[in-house]
C-alpha positions as a LaTeX table, in Angstrom:
\begin{tabular}{lrrr}
\hline
Residue & $x$ (\AA) & $y$ (\AA) & $z$ (\AA) \\
\hline
Thr1 & $-30.90$ & $-44.29$ & 18.63 \\
Val2 & $-34.03$ & $-46.42$ & 19.01 \\
Tyr3 & $-37.39$ & $-44.63$ & 18.92 \\
Cys4 & $-39.91$ & $-46.79$ & 20.76 \\
Leu5 & $-43.63$ & $-46.17$ & 20.28 \\
Leu6 & $-45.23$ & $-46.68$ & 23.66 \\
Arg7 & $-48.89$ & $-46.45$ & 24.63 \\
Pro8 & $-49.51$ & $-43.95$ & 27.45 \\
Gly9 & $-49.98$ & $-45.82$ & 30.71 \\
Thr10 & $-50.46$ & $-45.20$ & 34.39 \\
Glu11 & $-46.69$ & $-44.72$ & 34.76 \\
Ser12 & $-45.49$ & $-41.36$ & 33.48 \\
Asp13 & $-41.93$ & $-42.45$ & 32.75 \\
Gly14 & $-42.02$ & $-44.65$ & 29.64 \\
Arg15 & $-38.25$ & $-45.10$ & 29.78 \\
Ala16 & $-38.58$ & $-46.75$ & 33.19 \\
Arg17 & $-41.22$ & $-49.12$ & 31.79 \\
Ile18 & $-38.89$ & $-50.21$ & 28.99 \\
Arg19 & $-35.93$ & $-50.57$ & 31.31 \\
Arg20 & $-37.92$ & $-52.69$ & 33.76 \\
Ala21 & $-39.13$ & $-54.93$ & 30.93 \\
Leu22 & $-35.63$ & $-55.46$ & 29.54 \\
Glu23 & $-34.22$ & $-56.05$ & 33.02 \\
Ser24 & $-36.84$ & $-58.73$ & 33.60 \\
Trp25 & $-35.39$ & $-60.64$ & 30.62 \\
Gly26 & $-31.79$ & $-59.98$ & 31.68 \\
Ile27 & $-30.97$ & $-58.02$ & 28.51 \\
Trp28 & $-30.70$ & $-54.44$ & 29.81 \\
Ala29 & $-27.35$ & $-52.66$ & 29.48 \\
Pro30 & $-26.51$ & $-49.23$ & 30.93 \\
Ser31 & $-25.49$ & $-48.04$ & 27.46 \\
Phe32 & $-29.11$ & $-48.40$ & 26.31 \\
Asp33 & $-30.27$ & $-45.53$ & 28.51 \\
Gly34 & $-28.86$ & $-42.84$ & 26.25 \\
Arg35 & $-29.96$ & $-44.56$ & 23.05 \\
Val36 & $-33.70$ & $-44.96$ & 23.68 \\
Glu37 & $-36.19$ & $-42.24$ & 22.78 \\
Ile38 & $-39.79$ & $-42.66$ & 23.94 \\
Val39 & $-42.59$ & $-41.76$ & 21.52 \\
Ala40 & $-45.90$ & $-41.67$ & 23.40 \\
Gly41 & $-48.54$ & $-42.76$ & 20.91 \\
Asp42 & $-50.98$ & $-45.42$ & 19.79 \\
Ile43 & $-50.69$ & $-47.65$ & 16.73 \\
Glu44 & $-54.49$ & $-47.63$ & 16.34 \\
Gln45 & $-54.79$ & $-43.85$ & 15.96 \\
Pro46 & $-54.26$ & $-41.65$ & 12.88 \\
Arg47 & $-50.62$ & $-40.51$ & 12.72 \\
Leu48 & $-49.96$ & $-43.00$ & 15.56 \\
Gly49 & $-51.74$ & $-40.62$ & 17.93 \\
Leu50 & $-49.19$ & $-37.86$ & 17.27 \\
Ser51 & $-49.76$ & $-34.29$ & 16.17 \\
Met52 & $-48.88$ & $-33.50$ & 12.56 \\
Ala53 & $-45.77$ & $-31.63$ & 13.74 \\
Glu54 & $-44.66$ & $-34.60$ & 15.86 \\
Phe55 & $-45.39$ & $-37.04$ & 13.05 \\
Lys56 & $-43.36$ & $-35.02$ & 10.54 \\
Gly57 & $-40.54$ & $-34.58$ & 13.03 \\
Leu58 & $-40.39$ & $-38.31$ & 13.65 \\
Ser59 & $-40.35$ & $-38.99$ & 9.91 \\
Arg60 & $-37.25$ & $-36.81$ & 9.57 \\
Ser61 & $-35.45$ & $-38.35$ & 12.54 \\
Ile62 & $-35.67$ & $-42.07$ & 11.85 \\
Asp63 & $-33.83$ & $-44.11$ & 9.22 \\
Thr64 & $-35.44$ & $-47.56$ & 9.43 \\
Ile65 & $-38.71$ & $-48.94$ & 10.82 \\
Phe66 & $-39.16$ & $-52.34$ & 12.47 \\
His67 & $-42.91$ & $-52.87$ & 12.73 \\
Cys68 & $-43.95$ & $-55.72$ & 15.00 \\
Ala69 & $-46.73$ & $-54.00$ & 16.94 \\
Ala70 & $-49.96$ & $-55.99$ & 16.70 \\
Ser71 & $-53.07$ & $-57.10$ & 18.51 \\
Val72 & $-52.45$ & $-60.84$ & 18.85 \\
Asn73 & $-55.85$ & $-62.25$ & 19.71 \\
Trp74 & $-56.75$ & $-65.66$ & 18.29 \\
Ser75 & $-60.39$ & $-65.50$ & 19.33 \\
Ala76 & $-61.24$ & $-62.03$ & 18.02 \\
Ala77 & $-62.94$ & $-61.49$ & 14.68 \\
Tyr78 & $-61.19$ & $-59.53$ & 11.93 \\
Ser79 & $-63.09$ & $-56.40$ & 12.94 \\
Gly80 & $-61.65$ & $-56.66$ & 16.43 \\
Val81 & $-58.00$ & $-56.50$ & 15.33 \\
Arg82 & $-58.31$ & $-54.43$ & 12.14 \\
Ser83 & $-57.51$ & $-51.08$ & 13.75 \\
Ala84 & $-54.21$ & $-52.20$ & 15.24 \\
Asn85 & $-53.05$ & $-54.68$ & 12.62 \\
Val86 & $-54.27$ & $-53.18$ & 9.34 \\
Leu87 & $-54.89$ & $-49.47$ & 9.88 \\
Gly88 & $-51.84$ & $-49.28$ & 12.14 \\
Thr89 & $-49.69$ & $-50.74$ & 9.38 \\
Gly90 & $-51.08$ & $-48.12$ & 7.02 \\
Glu91 & $-49.95$ & $-45.37$ & 9.41 \\
Ile92 & $-46.49$ & $-46.94$ & 9.65 \\
Leu93 & $-46.23$ & $-46.93$ & 5.85 \\
Arg94 & $-47.38$ & $-43.29$ & 5.80 \\
Leu95 & $-44.59$ & $-42.46$ & 8.25 \\
Ala96 & $-42.06$ & $-44.37$ & 6.14 \\
Ala97 & $-42.98$ & $-42.46$ & 2.98 \\
Leu98 & $-43.09$ & $-38.99$ & 4.57 \\
Ser99 & $-40.11$ & $-36.60$ & 4.25 \\
Arg100 & $-37.88$ & $-39.30$ & 2.77 \\
Arg101 & $-38.20$ & $-43.00$ & 2.07 \\
Lys102 & $-37.32$ & $-45.30$ & 4.95 \\
Pro103 & $-37.09$ & $-49.12$ & 4.81 \\
Val104 & $-39.90$ & $-50.96$ & 6.59 \\
His105 & $-39.35$ & $-54.38$ & 8.13 \\
Phe106 & $-42.83$ & $-55.77$ & 8.71 \\
Val107 & $-43.29$ & $-58.74$ & 11.03 \\
Ser108 & $-46.26$ & $-60.72$ & 9.76 \\
Ser109 & $-47.10$ & $-64.35$ & 10.55 \\
Val110 & $-47.01$ & $-67.69$ & 8.80 \\
Ala111 & $-50.71$ & $-67.82$ & 9.75 \\
Ala112 & $-51.34$ & $-65.54$ & 6.75 \\
Cys113 & $-50.62$ & $-68.58$ & 4.57 \\
Phe114 & $-53.20$ & $-70.91$ & 6.16 \\
Ser115 & $-56.09$ & $-70.67$ & 3.72 \\
Thr116 & $-58.46$ & $-73.56$ & 3.21 \\
Asp117 & $-58.81$ & $-72.66$ & $-0.48$ \\
Gly118 & $-55.15$ & $-71.74$ & $-1.03$ \\
Pro119 & $-52.25$ & $-73.82$ & $-2.38$ \\
Arg120 & $-50.62$ & $-76.52$ & $-0.27$ \\
Glu121 & $-47.25$ & $-74.81$ & $-0.64$ \\
Val122 & $-46.74$ & $-71.06$ & $-0.26$ \\
Gly123 & $-43.50$ & $-69.31$ & $-1.17$ \\
Glu124 & $-41.96$ & $-66.51$ & 0.84 \\
Thr125 & $-42.94$ & $-63.86$ & $-1.68$ \\
Asp126 & $-46.36$ & $-65.26$ & $-2.64$ \\
Asp127 & $-49.34$ & $-62.93$ & $-2.36$ \\
Thr128 & $-51.91$ & $-64.67$ & $-0.16$ \\
Leu129 & $-54.60$ & $-61.97$ & $-0.47$ \\
Ser130 & $-56.33$ & $-63.79$ & $-3.35$ \\
His131 & $-57.08$ & $-66.64$ & $-0.92$ \\
Leu132 & $-58.35$ & $-64.40$ & 1.90 \\
Asp133 & $-61.82$ & $-66.00$ & 1.96 \\
Gly134 & $-60.24$ & $-69.28$ & 3.06 \\
Ile135 & $-58.48$ & $-67.70$ & 6.04 \\
His136 & $-60.92$ & $-68.02$ & 8.94 \\
Leu137 & $-58.83$ & $-66.72$ & 11.85 \\
Gly138 & $-59.40$ & $-62.99$ & 12.31 \\
Tyr139 & $-55.79$ & $-62.35$ & 13.34 \\
Ala140 & $-54.47$ & $-64.23$ & 10.29 \\
Arg141 & $-56.84$ & $-62.33$ & 7.99 \\
Ser142 & $-55.59$ & $-59.03$ & 9.40 \\
Lys143 & $-51.96$ & $-60.02$ & 8.79 \\
Cys144 & $-52.80$ & $-61.08$ & 5.23 \\
Val145 & $-54.42$ & $-57.71$ & 4.49 \\
Ala146 & $-51.57$ & $-55.81$ & 6.17 \\
Glu147 & $-49.09$ & $-57.72$ & 4.01 \\
Ala148 & $-51.00$ & $-56.54$ & 0.94 \\
Leu149 & $-50.57$ & $-52.92$ & 2.07 \\
Val150 & $-46.83$ & $-53.44$ & 2.50 \\
Arg151 & $-46.52$ & $-55.08$ & $-0.92$ \\
His152 & $-48.41$ & $-52.23$ & $-2.60$ \\
Ala153 & $-46.11$ & $-49.71$ & $-0.91$ \\
Ser154 & $-43.09$ & $-51.70$ & $-2.08$ \\
Glu155 & $-44.39$ & $-51.72$ & $-5.65$ \\
Arg156 & $-44.60$ & $-47.93$ & $-5.45$ \\
Gly157 & $-40.97$ & $-47.59$ & $-4.43$ \\
Leu158 & $-40.88$ & $-47.97$ & $-0.66$ \\
Pro159 & $-38.15$ & $-50.41$ & 0.51 \\
Ala160 & $-40.03$ & $-53.07$ & 2.46 \\
Thr161 & $-39.52$ & $-56.61$ & 3.70 \\
Ile162 & $-42.14$ & $-59.02$ & 5.06 \\
Tyr163 & $-41.24$ & $-61.66$ & 7.66 \\
Arg164 & $-43.52$ & $-64.62$ & 8.45 \\
Pro165 & $-42.37$ & $-66.32$ & 11.64 \\
Ser166 & $-44.32$ & $-69.20$ & 13.08 \\
Leu167 & $-45.18$ & $-69.23$ & 16.79 \\
Val168 & $-42.44$ & $-67.38$ & 18.67 \\
Cys169 & $-41.27$ & $-69.26$ & 21.76 \\
Gly170 & $-38.73$ & $-68.63$ & 24.52 \\
Asp171 & $-35.06$ & $-67.75$ & 24.26 \\
Ser172 & $-33.00$ & $-70.67$ & 22.96 \\
Thr173 & $-30.45$ & $-70.32$ & 25.77 \\
Thr174 & $-32.31$ & $-69.05$ & 28.83 \\
Gly175 & $-35.82$ & $-70.25$ & 28.01 \\
Gly176 & $-37.13$ & $-66.79$ & 28.94 \\
Ser177 & $-40.60$ & $-66.52$ & 27.44 \\
Asn178 & $-43.82$ & $-64.55$ & 27.41 \\
Thr179 & $-45.86$ & $-66.47$ & 29.98 \\
Asp180 & $-49.09$ & $-64.97$ & 28.65 \\
Asp181 & $-48.89$ & $-66.20$ & 25.06 \\
Leu182 & $-50.62$ & $-69.16$ & 23.39 \\
Leu183 & $-47.89$ & $-71.76$ & 23.93 \\
Ser184 & $-47.36$ & $-70.91$ & 27.59 \\
Arg185 & $-51.08$ & $-70.88$ & 28.32 \\
Leu186 & $-51.55$ & $-74.22$ & 26.53 \\
Ile187 & $-48.78$ & $-75.92$ & 28.50 \\
Lys188 & $-49.95$ & $-74.34$ & 31.77 \\
Gly189 & $-53.52$ & $-75.43$ & 31.11 \\
Cys190 & $-52.46$ & $-79.03$ & 30.42 \\
Ile191 & $-50.49$ & $-79.11$ & 33.68 \\
Gln192 & $-53.38$ & $-77.69$ & 35.69 \\
Met193 & $-55.92$ & $-80.11$ & 34.18 \\
Gly194 & $-53.61$ & $-83.09$ & 34.23 \\
Cys195 & $-54.43$ & $-83.95$ & 30.63 \\
Ala196 & $-53.50$ & $-82.89$ & 27.11 \\
Pro197 & $-55.12$ & $-83.08$ & 23.66 \\
Asp198 & $-54.23$ & $-86.18$ & 21.64 \\
Leu199 & $-53.56$ & $-84.58$ & 18.28 \\
Asp200 & $-51.31$ & $-85.53$ & 15.39 \\
Trp201 & $-49.75$ & $-82.08$ & 15.33 \\
Val202 & $-46.19$ & $-80.84$ & 15.24 \\
Val203 & $-45.82$ & $-77.43$ & 16.88 \\
Asp204 & $-43.67$ & $-75.19$ & 14.71 \\
Ala205 & $-42.05$ & $-72.56$ & 16.91 \\
Cys206 & $-39.07$ & $-70.22$ & 16.55 \\
Pro207 & $-36.95$ & $-69.09$ & 19.53 \\
Val208 & $-37.40$ & $-65.36$ & 20.10 \\
Asp209 & $-33.65$ & $-64.63$ & 19.96 \\
Tyr210 & $-33.39$ & $-66.35$ & 16.57 \\
Val211 & $-36.31$ & $-64.32$ & 15.20 \\
Ala212 & $-34.90$ & $-61.02$ & 16.50 \\
Glu213 & $-31.39$ & $-61.68$ & 15.17 \\
Ala214 & $-32.67$ & $-62.82$ & 11.77 \\
Ile215 & $-34.78$ & $-59.68$ & 11.30 \\
Val216 & $-32.10$ & $-57.27$ & 12.52 \\
\hline
\end{tabular}
């Protein structure tokens, strides 16, 4: 059973929203209908926007947490994404530690390693918090701080894993992609303007199906 935290929206049936989204990518199966439980809440709120009774009940029901909810905004300052990316991660860890310990799989970003005063090479398990002052992107700073929370929880006995994918692009087979993300907007903008930046950059991107399979 998959418990999916879903922000309340204009549509009352959250299950229909999820089904429509999965159908749009061609990955819905009828067997999913009986395996999905909707949790109406908000990652930015204390206890994920749930009552204490609901929060405790959820902590007893679930076995593993995959935490990839985030505010992905590359122009916002740290203060603009802190609630969702840092405080929200704290609430997820609180949920994981309540009732009984539950493994947390936290999806961070390789951007947490891009510090102008950090080392040229960063290992998978390296703590990047000591180089936070050199991370100038608010989103990357928030992921770096959230990683620190996860590491502290792990040191105190909570099973936790941190993943740092690069930019996540479309499916490796179908090409299905989020048309509203950075890569899609960049390519679309170049097409519309009829020009592109002349930069000596290599775009490092991971297909979404590879990322999902690797984490699961």
